[in-house]
PDB file of C-alpha atoms in Angstrom:
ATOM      1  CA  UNK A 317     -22.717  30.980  -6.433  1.00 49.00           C
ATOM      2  CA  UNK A 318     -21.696  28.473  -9.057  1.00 58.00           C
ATOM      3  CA  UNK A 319     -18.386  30.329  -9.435  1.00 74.00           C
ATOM      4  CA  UNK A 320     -17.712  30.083  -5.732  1.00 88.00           C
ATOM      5  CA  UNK A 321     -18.634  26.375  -5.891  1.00 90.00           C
ATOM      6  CA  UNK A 322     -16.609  26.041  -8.619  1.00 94.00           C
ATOM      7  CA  UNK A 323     -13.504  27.546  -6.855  1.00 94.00           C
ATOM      8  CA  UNK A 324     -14.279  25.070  -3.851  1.00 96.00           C
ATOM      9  CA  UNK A 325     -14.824  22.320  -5.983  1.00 96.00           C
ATOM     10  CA  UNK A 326     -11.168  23.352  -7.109  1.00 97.00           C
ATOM     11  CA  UNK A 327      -9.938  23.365  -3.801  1.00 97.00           C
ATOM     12  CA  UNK A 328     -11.660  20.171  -2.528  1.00 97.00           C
ATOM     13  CA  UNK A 329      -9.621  18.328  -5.526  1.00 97.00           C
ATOM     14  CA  UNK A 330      -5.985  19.975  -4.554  1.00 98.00           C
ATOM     15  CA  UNK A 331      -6.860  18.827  -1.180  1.00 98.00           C
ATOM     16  CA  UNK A 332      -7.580  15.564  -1.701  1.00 98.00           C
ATOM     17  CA  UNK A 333      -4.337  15.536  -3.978  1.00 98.00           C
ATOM     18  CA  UNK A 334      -2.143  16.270  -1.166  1.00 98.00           C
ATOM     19  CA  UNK A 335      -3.868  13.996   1.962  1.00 98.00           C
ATOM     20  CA  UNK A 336      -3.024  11.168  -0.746  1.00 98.00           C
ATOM     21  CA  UNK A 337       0.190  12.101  -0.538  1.00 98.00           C
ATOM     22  CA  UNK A 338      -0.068  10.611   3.138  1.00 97.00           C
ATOM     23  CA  UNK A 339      -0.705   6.861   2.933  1.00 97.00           C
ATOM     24  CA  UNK A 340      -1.483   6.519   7.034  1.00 96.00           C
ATOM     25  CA  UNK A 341      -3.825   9.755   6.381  1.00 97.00           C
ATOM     26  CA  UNK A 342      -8.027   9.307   5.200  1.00 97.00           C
ATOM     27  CA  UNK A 343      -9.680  12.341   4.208  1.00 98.00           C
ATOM     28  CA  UNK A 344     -13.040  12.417   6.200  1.00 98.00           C
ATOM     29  CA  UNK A 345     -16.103  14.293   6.550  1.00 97.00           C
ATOM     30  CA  UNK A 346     -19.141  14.863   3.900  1.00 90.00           C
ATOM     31  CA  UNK A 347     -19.915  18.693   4.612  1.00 90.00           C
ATOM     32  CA  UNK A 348     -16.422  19.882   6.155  1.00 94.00           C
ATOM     33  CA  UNK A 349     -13.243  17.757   4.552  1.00 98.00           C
ATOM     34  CA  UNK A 350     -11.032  16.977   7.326  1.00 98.00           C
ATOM     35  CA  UNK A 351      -8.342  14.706   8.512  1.00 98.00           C
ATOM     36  CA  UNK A 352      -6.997  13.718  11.704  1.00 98.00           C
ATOM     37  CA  UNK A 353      -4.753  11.491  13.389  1.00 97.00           C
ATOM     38  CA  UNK A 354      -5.169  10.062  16.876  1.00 94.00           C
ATOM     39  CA  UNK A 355      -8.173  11.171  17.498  1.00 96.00           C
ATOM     40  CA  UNK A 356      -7.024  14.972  16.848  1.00 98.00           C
ATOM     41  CA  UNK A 357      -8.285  16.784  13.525  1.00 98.00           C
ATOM     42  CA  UNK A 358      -4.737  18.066  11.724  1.00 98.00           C
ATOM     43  CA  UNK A 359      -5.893  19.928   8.549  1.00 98.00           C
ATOM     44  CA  UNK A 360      -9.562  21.131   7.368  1.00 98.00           C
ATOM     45  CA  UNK A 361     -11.211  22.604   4.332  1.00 98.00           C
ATOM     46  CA  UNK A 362     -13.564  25.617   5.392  1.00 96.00           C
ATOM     47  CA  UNK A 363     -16.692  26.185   3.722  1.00 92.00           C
ATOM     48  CA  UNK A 364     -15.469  28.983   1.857  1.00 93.00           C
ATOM     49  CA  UNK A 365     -12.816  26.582   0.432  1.00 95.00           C
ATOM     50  CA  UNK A 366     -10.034  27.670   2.337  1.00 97.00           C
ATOM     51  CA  UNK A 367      -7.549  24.617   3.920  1.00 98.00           C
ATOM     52  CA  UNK A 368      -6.606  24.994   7.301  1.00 98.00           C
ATOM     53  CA  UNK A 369      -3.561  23.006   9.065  1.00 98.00           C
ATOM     54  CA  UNK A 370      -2.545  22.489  12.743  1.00 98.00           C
ATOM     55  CA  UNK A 371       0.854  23.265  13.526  1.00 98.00           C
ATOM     56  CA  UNK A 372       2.890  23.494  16.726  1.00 98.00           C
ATOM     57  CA  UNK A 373       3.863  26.531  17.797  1.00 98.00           C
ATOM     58  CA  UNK A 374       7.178  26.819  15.931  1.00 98.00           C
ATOM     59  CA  UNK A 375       6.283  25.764  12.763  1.00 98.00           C
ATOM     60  CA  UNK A 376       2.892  28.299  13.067  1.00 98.00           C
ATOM     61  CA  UNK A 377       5.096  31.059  13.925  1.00 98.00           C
ATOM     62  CA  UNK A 378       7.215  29.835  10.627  1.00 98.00           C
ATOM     63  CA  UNK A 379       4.286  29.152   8.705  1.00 98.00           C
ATOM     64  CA  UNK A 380       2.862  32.648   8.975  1.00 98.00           C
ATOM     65  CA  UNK A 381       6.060  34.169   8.088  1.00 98.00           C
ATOM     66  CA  UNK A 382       6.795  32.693   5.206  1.00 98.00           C
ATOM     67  CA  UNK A 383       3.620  32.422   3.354  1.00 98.00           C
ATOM     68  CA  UNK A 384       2.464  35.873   4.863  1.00 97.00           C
ATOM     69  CA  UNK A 385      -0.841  34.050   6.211  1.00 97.00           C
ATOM     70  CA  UNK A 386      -2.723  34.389   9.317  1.00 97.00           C
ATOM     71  CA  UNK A 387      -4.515  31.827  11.735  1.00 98.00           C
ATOM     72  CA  UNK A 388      -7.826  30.663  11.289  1.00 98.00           C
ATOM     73  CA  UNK A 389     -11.106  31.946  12.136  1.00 96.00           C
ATOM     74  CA  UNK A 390     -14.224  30.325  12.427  1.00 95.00           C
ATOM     75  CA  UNK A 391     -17.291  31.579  13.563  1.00 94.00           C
ATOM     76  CA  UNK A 392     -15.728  34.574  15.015  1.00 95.00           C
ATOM     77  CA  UNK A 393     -13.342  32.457  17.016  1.00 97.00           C
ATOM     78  CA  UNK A 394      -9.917  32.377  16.273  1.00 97.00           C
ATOM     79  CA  UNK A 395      -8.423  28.472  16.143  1.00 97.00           C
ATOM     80  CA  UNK A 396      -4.956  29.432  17.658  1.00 97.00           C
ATOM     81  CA  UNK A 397      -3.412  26.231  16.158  1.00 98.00           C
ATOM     82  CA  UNK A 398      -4.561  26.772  12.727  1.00 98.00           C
ATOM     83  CA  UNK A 399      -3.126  28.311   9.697  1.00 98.00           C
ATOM     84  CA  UNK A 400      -4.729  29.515   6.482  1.00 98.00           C
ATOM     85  CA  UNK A 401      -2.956  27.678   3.372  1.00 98.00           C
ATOM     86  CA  UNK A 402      -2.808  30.259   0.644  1.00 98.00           C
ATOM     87  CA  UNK A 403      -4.108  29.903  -2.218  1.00 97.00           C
ATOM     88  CA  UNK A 404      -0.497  29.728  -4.629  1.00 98.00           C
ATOM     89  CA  UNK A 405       0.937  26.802  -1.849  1.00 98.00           C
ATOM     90  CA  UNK A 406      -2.780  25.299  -1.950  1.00 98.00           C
ATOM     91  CA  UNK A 407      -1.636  24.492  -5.874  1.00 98.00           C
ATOM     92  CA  UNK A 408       1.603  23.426  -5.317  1.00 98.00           C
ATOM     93  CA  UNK A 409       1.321  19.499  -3.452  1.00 98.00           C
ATOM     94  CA  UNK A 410       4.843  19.096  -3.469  1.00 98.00           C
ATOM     95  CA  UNK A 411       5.645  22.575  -0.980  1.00 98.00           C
ATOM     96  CA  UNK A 412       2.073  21.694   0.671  1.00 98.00           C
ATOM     97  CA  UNK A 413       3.473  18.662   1.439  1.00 98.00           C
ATOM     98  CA  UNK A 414       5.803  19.582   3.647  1.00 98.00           C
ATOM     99  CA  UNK A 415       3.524  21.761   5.875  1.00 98.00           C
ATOM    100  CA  UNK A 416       0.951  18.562   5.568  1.00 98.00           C
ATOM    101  CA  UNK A 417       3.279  16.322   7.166  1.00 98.00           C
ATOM    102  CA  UNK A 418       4.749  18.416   9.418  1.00 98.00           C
ATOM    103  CA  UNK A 419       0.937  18.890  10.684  1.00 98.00           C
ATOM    104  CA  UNK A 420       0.483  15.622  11.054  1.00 98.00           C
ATOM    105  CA  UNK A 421       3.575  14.874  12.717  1.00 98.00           C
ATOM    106  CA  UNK A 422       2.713  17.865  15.245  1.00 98.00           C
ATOM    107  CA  UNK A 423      -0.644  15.830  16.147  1.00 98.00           C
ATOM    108  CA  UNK A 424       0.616  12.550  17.031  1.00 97.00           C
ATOM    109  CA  UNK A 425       2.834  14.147  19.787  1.00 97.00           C
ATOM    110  CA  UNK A 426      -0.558  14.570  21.132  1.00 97.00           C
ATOM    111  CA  UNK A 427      -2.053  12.293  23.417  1.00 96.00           C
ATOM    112  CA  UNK A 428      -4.388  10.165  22.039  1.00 94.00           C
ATOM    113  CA  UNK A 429      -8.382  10.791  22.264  1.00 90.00           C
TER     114      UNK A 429
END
């Protein structure tokens, strides 16, 4: 277990290191990381340690072929709008930050909650 908490530990910190990359963006959430914008949650780190991000359509479809990722599941459910961040992008903030922004630029075409 420690090594596994050690690895999301890890993960938490790149994380944090790339929502501060976003001045209009606060990381929230004690037990499940998140962030959102508008009222709509953009980007999430699972409990296994593994970030998520909302993208539209075209920029999922992008997303998944380029990094060779798949969307998100949780609890058996599939979040359609959600991409897995592997691991090597996860380490690099300034490629990461693209796909951040473009995430949260993809949620505040949304309306509002």
């Amino acid at each position: 277990m420690t090594e596994n908490r050690d690895e999301y530990d890890a993960n938490l910190e790149l994380y944090e290191k790339v929502v501060a990359t976003n001045p209009e963006v606060e990381r929230k959430g004690k037990t499940m990381p998140y962030t959102s914008h508008n009222g709509h949650m953009f980007s999430f780190l699972t409990k296994e340690g593994k970030l998520a991000l909302r993208l539209s359509d075209e920029d999922r479809e992008a997303f998944v072929e380029r990094y060779g990722t798949e969307l998100v599941v949780q609890y058996g459910a599939v979040m359609k709008e959600y991409v897995e961040v592997p691991q090597t992008l996860l380490q690099d903030t300034d490629e990461l930050k693209k796909c951040f922004d473009l995430s949260y630029q993809y949620v505040g075409t949304l309306k509002p909650k």
